[in-house]
mmCIF file of C-alpha atoms in Angstrom:
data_model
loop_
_atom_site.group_PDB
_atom_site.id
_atom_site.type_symbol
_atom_site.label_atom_id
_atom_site.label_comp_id
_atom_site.label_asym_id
_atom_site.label_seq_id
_atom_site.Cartn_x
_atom_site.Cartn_y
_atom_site.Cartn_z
ATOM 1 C CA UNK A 1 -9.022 -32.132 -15.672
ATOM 2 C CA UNK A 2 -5.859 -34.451 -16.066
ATOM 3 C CA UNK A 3 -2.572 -33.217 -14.801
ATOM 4 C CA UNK A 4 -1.167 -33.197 -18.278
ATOM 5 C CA UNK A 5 -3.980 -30.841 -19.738
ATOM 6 C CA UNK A 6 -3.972 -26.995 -19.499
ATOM 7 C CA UNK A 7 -7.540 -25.825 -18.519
ATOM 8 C CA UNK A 8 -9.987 -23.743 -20.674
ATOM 9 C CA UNK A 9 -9.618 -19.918 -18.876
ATOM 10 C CA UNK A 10 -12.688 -17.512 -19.135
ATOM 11 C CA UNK A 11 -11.660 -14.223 -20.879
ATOM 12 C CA UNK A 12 -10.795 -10.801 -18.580
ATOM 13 C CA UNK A 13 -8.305 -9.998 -15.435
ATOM 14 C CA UNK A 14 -7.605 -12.718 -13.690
ATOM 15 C CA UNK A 15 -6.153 -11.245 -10.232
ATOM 16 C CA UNK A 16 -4.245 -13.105 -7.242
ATOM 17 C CA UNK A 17 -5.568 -13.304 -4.320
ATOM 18 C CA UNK A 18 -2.632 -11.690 -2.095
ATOM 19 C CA UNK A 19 -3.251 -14.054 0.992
ATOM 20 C CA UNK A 20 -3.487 -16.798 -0.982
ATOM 21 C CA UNK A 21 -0.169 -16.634 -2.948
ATOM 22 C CA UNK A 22 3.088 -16.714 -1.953
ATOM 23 C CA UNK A 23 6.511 -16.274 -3.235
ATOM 24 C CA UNK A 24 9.293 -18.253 -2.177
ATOM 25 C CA UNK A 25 13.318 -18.422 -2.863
ATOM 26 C CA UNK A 26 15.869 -20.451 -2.161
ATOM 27 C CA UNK A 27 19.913 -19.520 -2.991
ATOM 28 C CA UNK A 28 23.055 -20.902 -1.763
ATOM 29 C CA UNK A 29 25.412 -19.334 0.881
ATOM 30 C CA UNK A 30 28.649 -20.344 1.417
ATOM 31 C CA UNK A 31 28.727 -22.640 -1.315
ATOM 32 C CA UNK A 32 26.302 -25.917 1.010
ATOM 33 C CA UNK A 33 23.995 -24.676 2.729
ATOM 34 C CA UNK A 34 20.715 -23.679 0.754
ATOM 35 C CA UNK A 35 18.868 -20.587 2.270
ATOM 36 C CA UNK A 36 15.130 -19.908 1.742
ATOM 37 C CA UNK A 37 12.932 -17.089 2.189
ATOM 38 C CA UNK A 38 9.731 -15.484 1.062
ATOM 39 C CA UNK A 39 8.457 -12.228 -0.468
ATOM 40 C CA UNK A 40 4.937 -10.794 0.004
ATOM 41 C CA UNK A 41 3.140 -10.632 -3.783
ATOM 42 C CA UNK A 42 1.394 -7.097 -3.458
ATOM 43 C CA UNK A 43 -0.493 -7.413 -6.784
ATOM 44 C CA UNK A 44 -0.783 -9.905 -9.643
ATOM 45 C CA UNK A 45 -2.889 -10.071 -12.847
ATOM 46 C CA UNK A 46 -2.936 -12.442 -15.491
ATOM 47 C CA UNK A 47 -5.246 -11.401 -18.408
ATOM 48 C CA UNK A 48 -6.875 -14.105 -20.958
ATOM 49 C CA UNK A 49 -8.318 -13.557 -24.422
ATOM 50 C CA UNK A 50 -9.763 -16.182 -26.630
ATOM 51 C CA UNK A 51 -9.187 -18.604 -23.908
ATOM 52 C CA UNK A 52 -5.607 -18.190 -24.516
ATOM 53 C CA UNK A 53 -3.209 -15.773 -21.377
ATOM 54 C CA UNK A 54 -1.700 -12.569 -23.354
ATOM 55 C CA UNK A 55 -0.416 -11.492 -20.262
ATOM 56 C CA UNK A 56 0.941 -11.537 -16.946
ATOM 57 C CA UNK A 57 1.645 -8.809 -14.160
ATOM 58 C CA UNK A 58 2.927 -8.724 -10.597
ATOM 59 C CA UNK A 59 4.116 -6.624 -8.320
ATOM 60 C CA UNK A 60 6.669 -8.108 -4.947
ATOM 61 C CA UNK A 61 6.959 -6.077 -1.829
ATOM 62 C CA UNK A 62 10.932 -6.291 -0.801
ATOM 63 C CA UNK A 63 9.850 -4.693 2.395
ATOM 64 C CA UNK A 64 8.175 -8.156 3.778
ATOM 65 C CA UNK A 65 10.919 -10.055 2.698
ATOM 66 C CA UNK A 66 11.563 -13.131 5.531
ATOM 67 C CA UNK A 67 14.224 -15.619 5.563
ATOM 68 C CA UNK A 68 13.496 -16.281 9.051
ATOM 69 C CA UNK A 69 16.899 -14.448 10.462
ATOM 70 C CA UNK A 70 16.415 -10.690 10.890
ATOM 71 C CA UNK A 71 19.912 -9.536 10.654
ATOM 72 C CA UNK A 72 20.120 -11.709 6.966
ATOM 73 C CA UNK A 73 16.961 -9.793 6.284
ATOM 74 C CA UNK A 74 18.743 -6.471 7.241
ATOM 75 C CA UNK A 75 21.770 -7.086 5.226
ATOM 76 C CA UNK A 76 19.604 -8.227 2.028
ATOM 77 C CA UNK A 77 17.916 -4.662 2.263
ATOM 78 C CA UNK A 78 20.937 -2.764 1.847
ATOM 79 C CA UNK A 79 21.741 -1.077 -1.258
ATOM 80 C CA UNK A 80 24.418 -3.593 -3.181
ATOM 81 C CA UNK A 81 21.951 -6.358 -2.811
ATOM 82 C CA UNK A 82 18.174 -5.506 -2.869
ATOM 83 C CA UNK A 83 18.089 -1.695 -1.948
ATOM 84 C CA UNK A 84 14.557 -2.481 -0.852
ATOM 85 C CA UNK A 85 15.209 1.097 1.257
ATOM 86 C CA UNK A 86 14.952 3.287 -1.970
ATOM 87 C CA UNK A 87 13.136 0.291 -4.596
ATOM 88 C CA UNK A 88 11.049 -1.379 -2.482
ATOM 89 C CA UNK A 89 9.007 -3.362 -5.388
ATOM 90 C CA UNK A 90 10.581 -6.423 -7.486
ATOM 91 C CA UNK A 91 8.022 -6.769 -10.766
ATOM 92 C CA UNK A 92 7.724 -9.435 -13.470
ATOM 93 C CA UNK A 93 5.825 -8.508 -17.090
ATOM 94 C CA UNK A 94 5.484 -10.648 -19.565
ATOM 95 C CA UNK A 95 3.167 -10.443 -22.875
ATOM 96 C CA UNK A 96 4.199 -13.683 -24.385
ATOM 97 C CA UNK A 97 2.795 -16.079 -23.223
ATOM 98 C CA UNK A 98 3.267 -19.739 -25.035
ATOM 99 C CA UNK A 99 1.035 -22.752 -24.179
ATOM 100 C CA UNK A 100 2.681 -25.845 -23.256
ATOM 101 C CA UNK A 101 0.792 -29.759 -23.073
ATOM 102 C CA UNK A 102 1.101 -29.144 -19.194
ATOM 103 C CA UNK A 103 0.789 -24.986 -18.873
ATOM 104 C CA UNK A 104 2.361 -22.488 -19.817
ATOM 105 C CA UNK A 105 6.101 -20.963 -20.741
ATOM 106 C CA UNK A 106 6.092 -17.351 -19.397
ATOM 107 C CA UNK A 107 9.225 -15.415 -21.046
ATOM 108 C CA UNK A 108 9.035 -11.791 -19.348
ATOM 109 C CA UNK A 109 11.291 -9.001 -17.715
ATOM 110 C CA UNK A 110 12.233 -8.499 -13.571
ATOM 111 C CA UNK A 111 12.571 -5.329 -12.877
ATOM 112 C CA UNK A 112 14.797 -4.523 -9.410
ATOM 113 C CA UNK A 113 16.819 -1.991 -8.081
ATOM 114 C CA UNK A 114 16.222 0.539 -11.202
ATOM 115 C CA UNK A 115 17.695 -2.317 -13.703
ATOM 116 C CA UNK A 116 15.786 -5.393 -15.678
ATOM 117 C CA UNK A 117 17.218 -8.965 -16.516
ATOM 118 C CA UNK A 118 14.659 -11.845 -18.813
ATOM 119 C CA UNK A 119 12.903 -14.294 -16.626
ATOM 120 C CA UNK A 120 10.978 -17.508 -17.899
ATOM 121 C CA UNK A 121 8.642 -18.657 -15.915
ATOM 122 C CA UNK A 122 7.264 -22.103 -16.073
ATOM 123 C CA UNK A 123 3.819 -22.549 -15.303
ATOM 124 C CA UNK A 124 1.580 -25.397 -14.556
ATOM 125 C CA UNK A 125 -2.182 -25.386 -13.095
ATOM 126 C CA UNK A 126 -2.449 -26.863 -9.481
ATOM 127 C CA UNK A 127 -6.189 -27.002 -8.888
ATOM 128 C CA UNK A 128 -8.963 -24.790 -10.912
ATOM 129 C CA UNK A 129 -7.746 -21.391 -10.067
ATOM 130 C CA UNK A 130 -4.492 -22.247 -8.604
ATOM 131 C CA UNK A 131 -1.279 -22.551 -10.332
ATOM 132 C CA UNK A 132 2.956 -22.717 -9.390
ATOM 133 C CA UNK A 133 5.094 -20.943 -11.339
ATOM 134 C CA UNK A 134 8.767 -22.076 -11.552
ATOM 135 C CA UNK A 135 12.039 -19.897 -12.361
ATOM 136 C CA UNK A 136 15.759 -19.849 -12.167
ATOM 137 C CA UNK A 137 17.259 -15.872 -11.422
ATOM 138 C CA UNK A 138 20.765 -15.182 -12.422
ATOM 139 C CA UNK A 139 21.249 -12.246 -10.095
ATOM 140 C CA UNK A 140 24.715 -11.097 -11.938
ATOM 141 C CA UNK A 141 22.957 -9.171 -14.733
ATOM 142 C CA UNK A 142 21.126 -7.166 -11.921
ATOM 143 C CA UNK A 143 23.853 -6.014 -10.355
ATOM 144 C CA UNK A 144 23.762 -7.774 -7.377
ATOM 145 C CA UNK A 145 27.030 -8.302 -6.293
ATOM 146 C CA UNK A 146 28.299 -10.388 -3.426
ATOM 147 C CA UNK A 147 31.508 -12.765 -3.368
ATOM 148 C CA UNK A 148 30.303 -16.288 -5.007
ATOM 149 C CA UNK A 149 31.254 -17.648 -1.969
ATOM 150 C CA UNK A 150 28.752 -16.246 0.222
ATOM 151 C CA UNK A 151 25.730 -16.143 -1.854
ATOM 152 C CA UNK A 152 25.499 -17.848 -4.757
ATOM 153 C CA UNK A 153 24.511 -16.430 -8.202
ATOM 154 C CA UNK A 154 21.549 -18.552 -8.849
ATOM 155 C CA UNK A 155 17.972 -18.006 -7.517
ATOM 156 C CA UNK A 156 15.122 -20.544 -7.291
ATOM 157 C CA UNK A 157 11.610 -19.265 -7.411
ATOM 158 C CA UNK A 158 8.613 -20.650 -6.839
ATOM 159 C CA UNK A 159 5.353 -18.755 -6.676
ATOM 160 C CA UNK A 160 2.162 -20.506 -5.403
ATOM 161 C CA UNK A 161 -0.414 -18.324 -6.894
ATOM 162 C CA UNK A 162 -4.604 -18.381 -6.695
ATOM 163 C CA UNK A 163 -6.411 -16.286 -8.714
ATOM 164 C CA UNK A 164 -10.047 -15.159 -8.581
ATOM 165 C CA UNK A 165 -11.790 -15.168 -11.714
ATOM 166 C CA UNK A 166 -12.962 -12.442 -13.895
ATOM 167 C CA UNK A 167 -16.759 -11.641 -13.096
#
């Protein structure tokens, strides 16, 4: 396969394989430094017809959420930034699903803490089932508040993803 092709896919459920994908973040705080952190993916599905992906699934546990500093962790839990206390799942859907020379454009909804904001996703294959999947999170329209100079409004994402193929 060259890096500049999208694979064939065999039609069903593709599903992740939870120890074998991650989901990372990074964000600004106090306007230089850049923290990063990860979120446990729970349960992912992508599903393929015709060789082409209709549509794609996950579910994020807020719960396992790590930036490596326990009382950041804490204060991310709390209810004006993640409530992760009374929502503890983050979830993408997306059912269009547009092939690009490289992989794929994944325009789709985050839902978190009872409200929903459009994510695109950009997608390219790693190795035969694996794949990274790009994003930029404007955490305004969630209602996420926190003073600019603190946390910043953008979030990078980057889920690592391998999926085990439909039998």
């Amino acid at each position: 396969m060259s890096p500049h092709t999208v694979p064939a896919l065999r039609a069903g459920t593709w599903t992740v394989r939870s120890g074998r994908t991650t989901a990372s973040f990074g964000i600004r705080n106090f306007g230089v430094n850049r923290v990063r952190g990860t979120i446990p993916v729970r349960t992912g599905a992508v599903e393929v017809r015709d060789g082409a992906v209709t549509a794609v699934r996950a579910v994020l546990d807020l719960r396992g959420l790590d930036t490596r500093h326990e009382r950041r962790d804490a204060d991310l839990r709390k209810p004006k930034l993640l409530d992760s206390g009374a929502r503890p799942e983050m979830t993408f859907a997306a059912d269009d699903v547009r092939r690009r020379d490289t992989g794929w454009e994944v325009p789709g909804e985050l839902r978190l803490r009872g409200t929903s904001c459009p994510l695109t996703l950009l997608v390219e294959p790693v190795t035969g089932t694996r794949v990274r999947a790009t994003a930029r999170l404007d955490r305004a329209p969630l209602g996420i508040r926190a003073p600019r100079l603190l946390v910043g409004r953008y979030v990078w994402i980057v889920v690592e993803a391998e999926f085990e193929p439909p039998c």
